[in-house]
Short mmCIF file of C-alpha atoms in Angstrom, two decimals:
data_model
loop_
_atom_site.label_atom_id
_atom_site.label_comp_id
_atom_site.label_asym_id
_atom_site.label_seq_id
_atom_site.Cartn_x
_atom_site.Cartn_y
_atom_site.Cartn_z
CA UNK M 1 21.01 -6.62 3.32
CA UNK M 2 22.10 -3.86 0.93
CA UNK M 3 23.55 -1.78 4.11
CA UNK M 4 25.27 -5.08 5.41
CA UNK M 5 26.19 -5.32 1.28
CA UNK M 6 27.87 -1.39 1.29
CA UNK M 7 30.10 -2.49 3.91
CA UNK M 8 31.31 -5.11 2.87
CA UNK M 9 32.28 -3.37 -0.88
CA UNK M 10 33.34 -0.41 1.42
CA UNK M 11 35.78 -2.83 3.11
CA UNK M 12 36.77 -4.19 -0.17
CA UNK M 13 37.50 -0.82 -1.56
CA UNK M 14 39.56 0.27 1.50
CA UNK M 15 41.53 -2.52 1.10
CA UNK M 16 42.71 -1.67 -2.38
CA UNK M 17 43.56 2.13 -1.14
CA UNK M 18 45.58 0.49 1.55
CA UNK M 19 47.68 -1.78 -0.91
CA UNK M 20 48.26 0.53 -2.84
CA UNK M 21 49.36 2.96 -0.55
CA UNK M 22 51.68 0.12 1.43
CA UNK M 23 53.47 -0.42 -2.61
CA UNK M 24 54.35 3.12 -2.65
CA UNK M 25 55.57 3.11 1.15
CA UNK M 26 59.17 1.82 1.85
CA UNK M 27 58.94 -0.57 4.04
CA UNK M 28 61.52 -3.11 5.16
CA UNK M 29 60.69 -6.34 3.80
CA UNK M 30 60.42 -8.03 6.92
CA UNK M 31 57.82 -5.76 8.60
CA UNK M 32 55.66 -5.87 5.24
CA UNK M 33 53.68 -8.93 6.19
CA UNK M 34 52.95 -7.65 10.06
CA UNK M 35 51.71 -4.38 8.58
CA UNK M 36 49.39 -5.79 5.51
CA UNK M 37 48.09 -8.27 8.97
CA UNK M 38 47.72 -5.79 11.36
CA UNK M 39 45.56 -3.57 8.44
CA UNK M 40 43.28 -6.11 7.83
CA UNK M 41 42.71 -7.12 10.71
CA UNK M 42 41.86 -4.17 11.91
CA UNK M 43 40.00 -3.23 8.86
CA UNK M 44 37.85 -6.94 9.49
CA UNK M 45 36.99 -6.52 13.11
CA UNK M 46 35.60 -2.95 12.14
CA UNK M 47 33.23 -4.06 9.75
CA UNK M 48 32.31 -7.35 12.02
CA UNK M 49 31.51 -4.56 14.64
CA UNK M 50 29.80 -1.93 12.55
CA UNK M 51 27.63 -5.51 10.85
CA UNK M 52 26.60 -6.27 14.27
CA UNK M 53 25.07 -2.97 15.37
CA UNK M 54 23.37 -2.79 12.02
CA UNK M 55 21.46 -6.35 11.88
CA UNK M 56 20.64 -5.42 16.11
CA UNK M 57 19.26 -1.93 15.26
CA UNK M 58 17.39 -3.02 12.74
CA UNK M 59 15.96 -6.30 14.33
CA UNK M 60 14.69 -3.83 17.12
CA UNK M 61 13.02 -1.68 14.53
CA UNK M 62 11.39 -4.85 12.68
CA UNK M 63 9.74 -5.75 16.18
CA UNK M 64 8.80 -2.43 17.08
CA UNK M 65 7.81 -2.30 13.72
CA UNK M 66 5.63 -5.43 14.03
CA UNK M 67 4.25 -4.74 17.12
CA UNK M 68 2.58 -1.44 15.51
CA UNK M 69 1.54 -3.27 12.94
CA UNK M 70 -0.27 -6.03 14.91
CA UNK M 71 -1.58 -3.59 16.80
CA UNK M 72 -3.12 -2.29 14.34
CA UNK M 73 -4.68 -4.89 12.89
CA UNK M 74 -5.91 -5.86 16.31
CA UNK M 75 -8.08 -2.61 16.33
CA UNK M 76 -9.36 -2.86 13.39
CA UNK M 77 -10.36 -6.79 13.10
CA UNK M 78 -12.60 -5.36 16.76
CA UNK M 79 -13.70 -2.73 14.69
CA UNK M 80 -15.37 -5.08 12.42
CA UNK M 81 -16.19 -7.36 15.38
CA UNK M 82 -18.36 -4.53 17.13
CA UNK M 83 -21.01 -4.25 14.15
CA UNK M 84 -21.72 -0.70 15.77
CA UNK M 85 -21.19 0.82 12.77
CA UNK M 86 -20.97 -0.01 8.95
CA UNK M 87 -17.93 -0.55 7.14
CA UNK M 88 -15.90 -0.83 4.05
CA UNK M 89 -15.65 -4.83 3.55
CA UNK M 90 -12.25 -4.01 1.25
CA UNK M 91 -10.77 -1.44 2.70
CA UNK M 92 -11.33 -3.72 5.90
CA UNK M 93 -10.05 -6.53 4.35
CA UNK M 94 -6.96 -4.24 3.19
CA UNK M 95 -6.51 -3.27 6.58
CA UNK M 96 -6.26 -6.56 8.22
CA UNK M 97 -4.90 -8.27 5.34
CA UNK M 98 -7.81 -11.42 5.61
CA UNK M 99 -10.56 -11.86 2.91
CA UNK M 100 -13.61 -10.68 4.48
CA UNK M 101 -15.63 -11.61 1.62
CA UNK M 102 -15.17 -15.58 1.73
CA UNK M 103 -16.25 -17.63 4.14
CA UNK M 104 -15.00 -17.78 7.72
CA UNK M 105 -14.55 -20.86 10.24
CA UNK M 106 -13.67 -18.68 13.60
CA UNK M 107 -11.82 -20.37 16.22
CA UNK M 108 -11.34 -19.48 20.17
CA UNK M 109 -7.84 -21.15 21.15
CA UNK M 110 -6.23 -21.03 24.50
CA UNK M 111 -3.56 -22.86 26.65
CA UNK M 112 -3.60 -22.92 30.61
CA UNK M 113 -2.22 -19.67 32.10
CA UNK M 114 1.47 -19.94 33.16
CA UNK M 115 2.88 -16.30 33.09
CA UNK M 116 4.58 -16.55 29.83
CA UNK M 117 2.87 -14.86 27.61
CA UNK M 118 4.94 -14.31 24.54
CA UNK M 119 6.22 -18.32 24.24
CA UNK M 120 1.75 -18.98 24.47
CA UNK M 121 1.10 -16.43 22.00
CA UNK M 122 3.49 -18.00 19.49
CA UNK M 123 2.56 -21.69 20.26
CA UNK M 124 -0.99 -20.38 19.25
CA UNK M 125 -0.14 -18.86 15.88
CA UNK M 126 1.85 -21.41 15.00
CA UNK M 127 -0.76 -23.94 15.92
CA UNK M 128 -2.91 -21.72 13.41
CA UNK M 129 -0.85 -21.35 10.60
CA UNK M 130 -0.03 -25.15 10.50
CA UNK M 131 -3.94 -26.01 11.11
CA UNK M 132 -4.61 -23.77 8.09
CA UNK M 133 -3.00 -25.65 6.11
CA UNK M 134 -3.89 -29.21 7.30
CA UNK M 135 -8.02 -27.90 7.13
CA UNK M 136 -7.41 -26.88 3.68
CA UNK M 137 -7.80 -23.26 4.05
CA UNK M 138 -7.73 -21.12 0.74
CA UNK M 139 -5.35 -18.31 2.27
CA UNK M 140 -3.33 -17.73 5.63
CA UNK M 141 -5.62 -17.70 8.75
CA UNK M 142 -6.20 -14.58 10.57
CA UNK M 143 -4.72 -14.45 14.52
CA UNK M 144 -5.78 -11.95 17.21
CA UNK M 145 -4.31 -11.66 20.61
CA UNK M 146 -7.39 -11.84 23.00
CA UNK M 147 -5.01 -12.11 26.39
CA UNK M 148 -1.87 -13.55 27.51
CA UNK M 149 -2.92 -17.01 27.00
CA UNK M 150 -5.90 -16.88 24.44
CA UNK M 151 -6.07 -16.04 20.78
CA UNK M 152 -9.02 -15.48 17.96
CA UNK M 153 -8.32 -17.15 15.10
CA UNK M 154 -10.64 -17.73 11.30
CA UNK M 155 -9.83 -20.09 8.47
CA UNK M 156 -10.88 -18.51 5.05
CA UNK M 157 -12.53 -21.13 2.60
CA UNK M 158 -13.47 -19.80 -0.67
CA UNK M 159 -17.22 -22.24 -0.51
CA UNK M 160 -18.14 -23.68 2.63
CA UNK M 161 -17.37 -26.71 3.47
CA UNK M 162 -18.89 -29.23 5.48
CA UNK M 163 -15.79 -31.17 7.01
CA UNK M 164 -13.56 -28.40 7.98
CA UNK M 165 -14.83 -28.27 11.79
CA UNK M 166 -14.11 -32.25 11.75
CA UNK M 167 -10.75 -31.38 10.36
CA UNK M 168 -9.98 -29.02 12.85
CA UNK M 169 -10.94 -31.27 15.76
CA UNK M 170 -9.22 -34.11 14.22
CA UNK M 171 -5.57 -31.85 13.95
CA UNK M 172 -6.08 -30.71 17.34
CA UNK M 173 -6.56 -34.13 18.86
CA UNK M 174 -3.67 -35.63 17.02
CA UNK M 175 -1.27 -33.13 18.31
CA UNK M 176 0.07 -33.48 22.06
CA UNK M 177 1.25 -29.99 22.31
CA UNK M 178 -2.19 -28.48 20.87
CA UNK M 179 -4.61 -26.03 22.81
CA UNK M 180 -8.13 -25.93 23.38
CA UNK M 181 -9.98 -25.13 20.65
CA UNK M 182 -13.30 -23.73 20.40
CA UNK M 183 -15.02 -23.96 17.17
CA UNK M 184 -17.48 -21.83 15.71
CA UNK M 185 -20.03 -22.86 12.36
CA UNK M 186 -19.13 -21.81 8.83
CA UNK M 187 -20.64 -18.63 7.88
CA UNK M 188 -20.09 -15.91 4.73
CA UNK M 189 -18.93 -12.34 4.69
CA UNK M 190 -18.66 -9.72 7.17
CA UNK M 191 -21.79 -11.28 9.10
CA UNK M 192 -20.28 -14.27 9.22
CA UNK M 193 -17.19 -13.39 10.35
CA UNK M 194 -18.64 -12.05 13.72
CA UNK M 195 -21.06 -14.59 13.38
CA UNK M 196 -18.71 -17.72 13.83
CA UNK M 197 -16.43 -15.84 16.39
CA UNK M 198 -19.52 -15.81 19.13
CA UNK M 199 -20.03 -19.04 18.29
CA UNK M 200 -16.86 -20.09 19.31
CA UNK M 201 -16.63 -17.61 22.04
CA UNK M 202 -19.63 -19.29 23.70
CA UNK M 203 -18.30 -22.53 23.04
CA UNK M 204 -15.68 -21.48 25.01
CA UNK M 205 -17.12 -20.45 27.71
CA UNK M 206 -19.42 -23.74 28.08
CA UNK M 207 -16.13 -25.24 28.15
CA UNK M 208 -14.50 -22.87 30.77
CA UNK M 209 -18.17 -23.59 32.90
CA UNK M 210 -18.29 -26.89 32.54
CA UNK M 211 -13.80 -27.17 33.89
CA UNK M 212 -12.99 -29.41 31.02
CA UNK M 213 -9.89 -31.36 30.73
CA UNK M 214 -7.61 -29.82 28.70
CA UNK M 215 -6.84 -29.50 26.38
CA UNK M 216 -10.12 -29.85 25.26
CA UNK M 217 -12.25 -29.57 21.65
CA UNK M 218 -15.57 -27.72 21.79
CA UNK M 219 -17.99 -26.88 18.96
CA UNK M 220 -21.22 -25.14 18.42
CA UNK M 221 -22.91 -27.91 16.43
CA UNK M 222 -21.79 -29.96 19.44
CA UNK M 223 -24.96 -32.32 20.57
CA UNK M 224 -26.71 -30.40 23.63
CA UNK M 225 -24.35 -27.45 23.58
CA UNK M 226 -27.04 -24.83 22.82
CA UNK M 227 -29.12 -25.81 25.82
CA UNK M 228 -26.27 -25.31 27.99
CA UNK M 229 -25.06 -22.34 27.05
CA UNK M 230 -28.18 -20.28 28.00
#
């Protein structure tokens, strides 16, 4: 904005140069008005040009930028994930910008695989972000990548709370564009976290076994789905 901003001033100054330049210039009075168009024009379609390439070039850089920085995050949310090693809970939580500490409702989510993967990545975090706030989460969910057509996802509550996995399935069901959802249990800190994300990665997978409709709703504390999932 401030580049975009310099230009614009820039143009504004160039324009007074010009003027005054053209008032100390004898022209003929009736090719005064051609020349002051033809100026700023050309001065216009400049900066419209030079605008342009800046907003492009730095769009590019934002997603490149982004990309890194999801990347990132991806690694180190595994990190935590693999439990092969201990870790700093803040400088974790730093790291992928999600409260470690609170408690954690993880979610598997995942639409039908049809090739596009960017358009099914974004349904999901969208889907995430809006679930987060009809669950009553206490900050912005946390979304992973897992594959094309599959994310992670975890709802931070600051006190557990009973309802959320009904809230969740209720959402989902109410929505005609939603995925399938796996749901883990509500669990506390770092433990937790991993905790509820097997959960919900073997409700998954009972799901995936058993070729459910979809989209479908899965939890752990679903009736029977222990037993099957050994």
């Amino acid at each position: 904005n401030a580049l975009v901003r310099a230009y614009r001033l820039g143009q504004r100054q160039m324009n007074e140069l010009v003027f005054a330049e053209l008032r100390a210039i004898d022209i003929p009075e009736p090719m005064r008005v051609p020349v002051i168009e033809a100026i700023t024009a050309t001065l216009f379609e400049y900066i419209d040009w030079m605008s342009q390439q800046v907003v492009a070039i730095y769009e590019e850089e934002r997603e490149r930028w982004l990309e890194n920085q999801n990347s990132l995050r991806a690694l180190r949310v595994r990190e935590v994930l693999a439990a092969n090693k201990s870790i700093d809970v803040d400088a974790a939580t730093n790291s992928i910008r999600y409260p470690l500490r609170w408690h954690h409702l993880g979610l598997v989510m995942w639409y039908p695989e049809t090739g596009s993967e960017g358009d099914q990545l974004a349904r999901l975090q969208r889907y995430l972000r809006e679930l987060g706030e009809s669950a009553g989460a206490a900050a912005s969910p946390l979304f992973i990548a897992a594959d094309r057509s599959c994310g992670w996802g975890w709802l931070p509550y600051r006190a557990a709370g009973a309802d959320a996995p009904a809230k969740v399935r209720q959402f989902t069901l109410a929505r005609p564009d939603s995925p399938s959802v796996a749901i883990g249990t509500m669990a506390d800190g770092v433990e937790g976290f991993r905790q509820s994300h097997r959960q919900a990665e073997t409700a998954r997978g009972v799901a995936l076994i058993a070729k459910r409709p979809e989209p479908t709703v899965i939890s752990a504390t679903d009736p029977g789905l222990s037993v099957v999932a050994r």
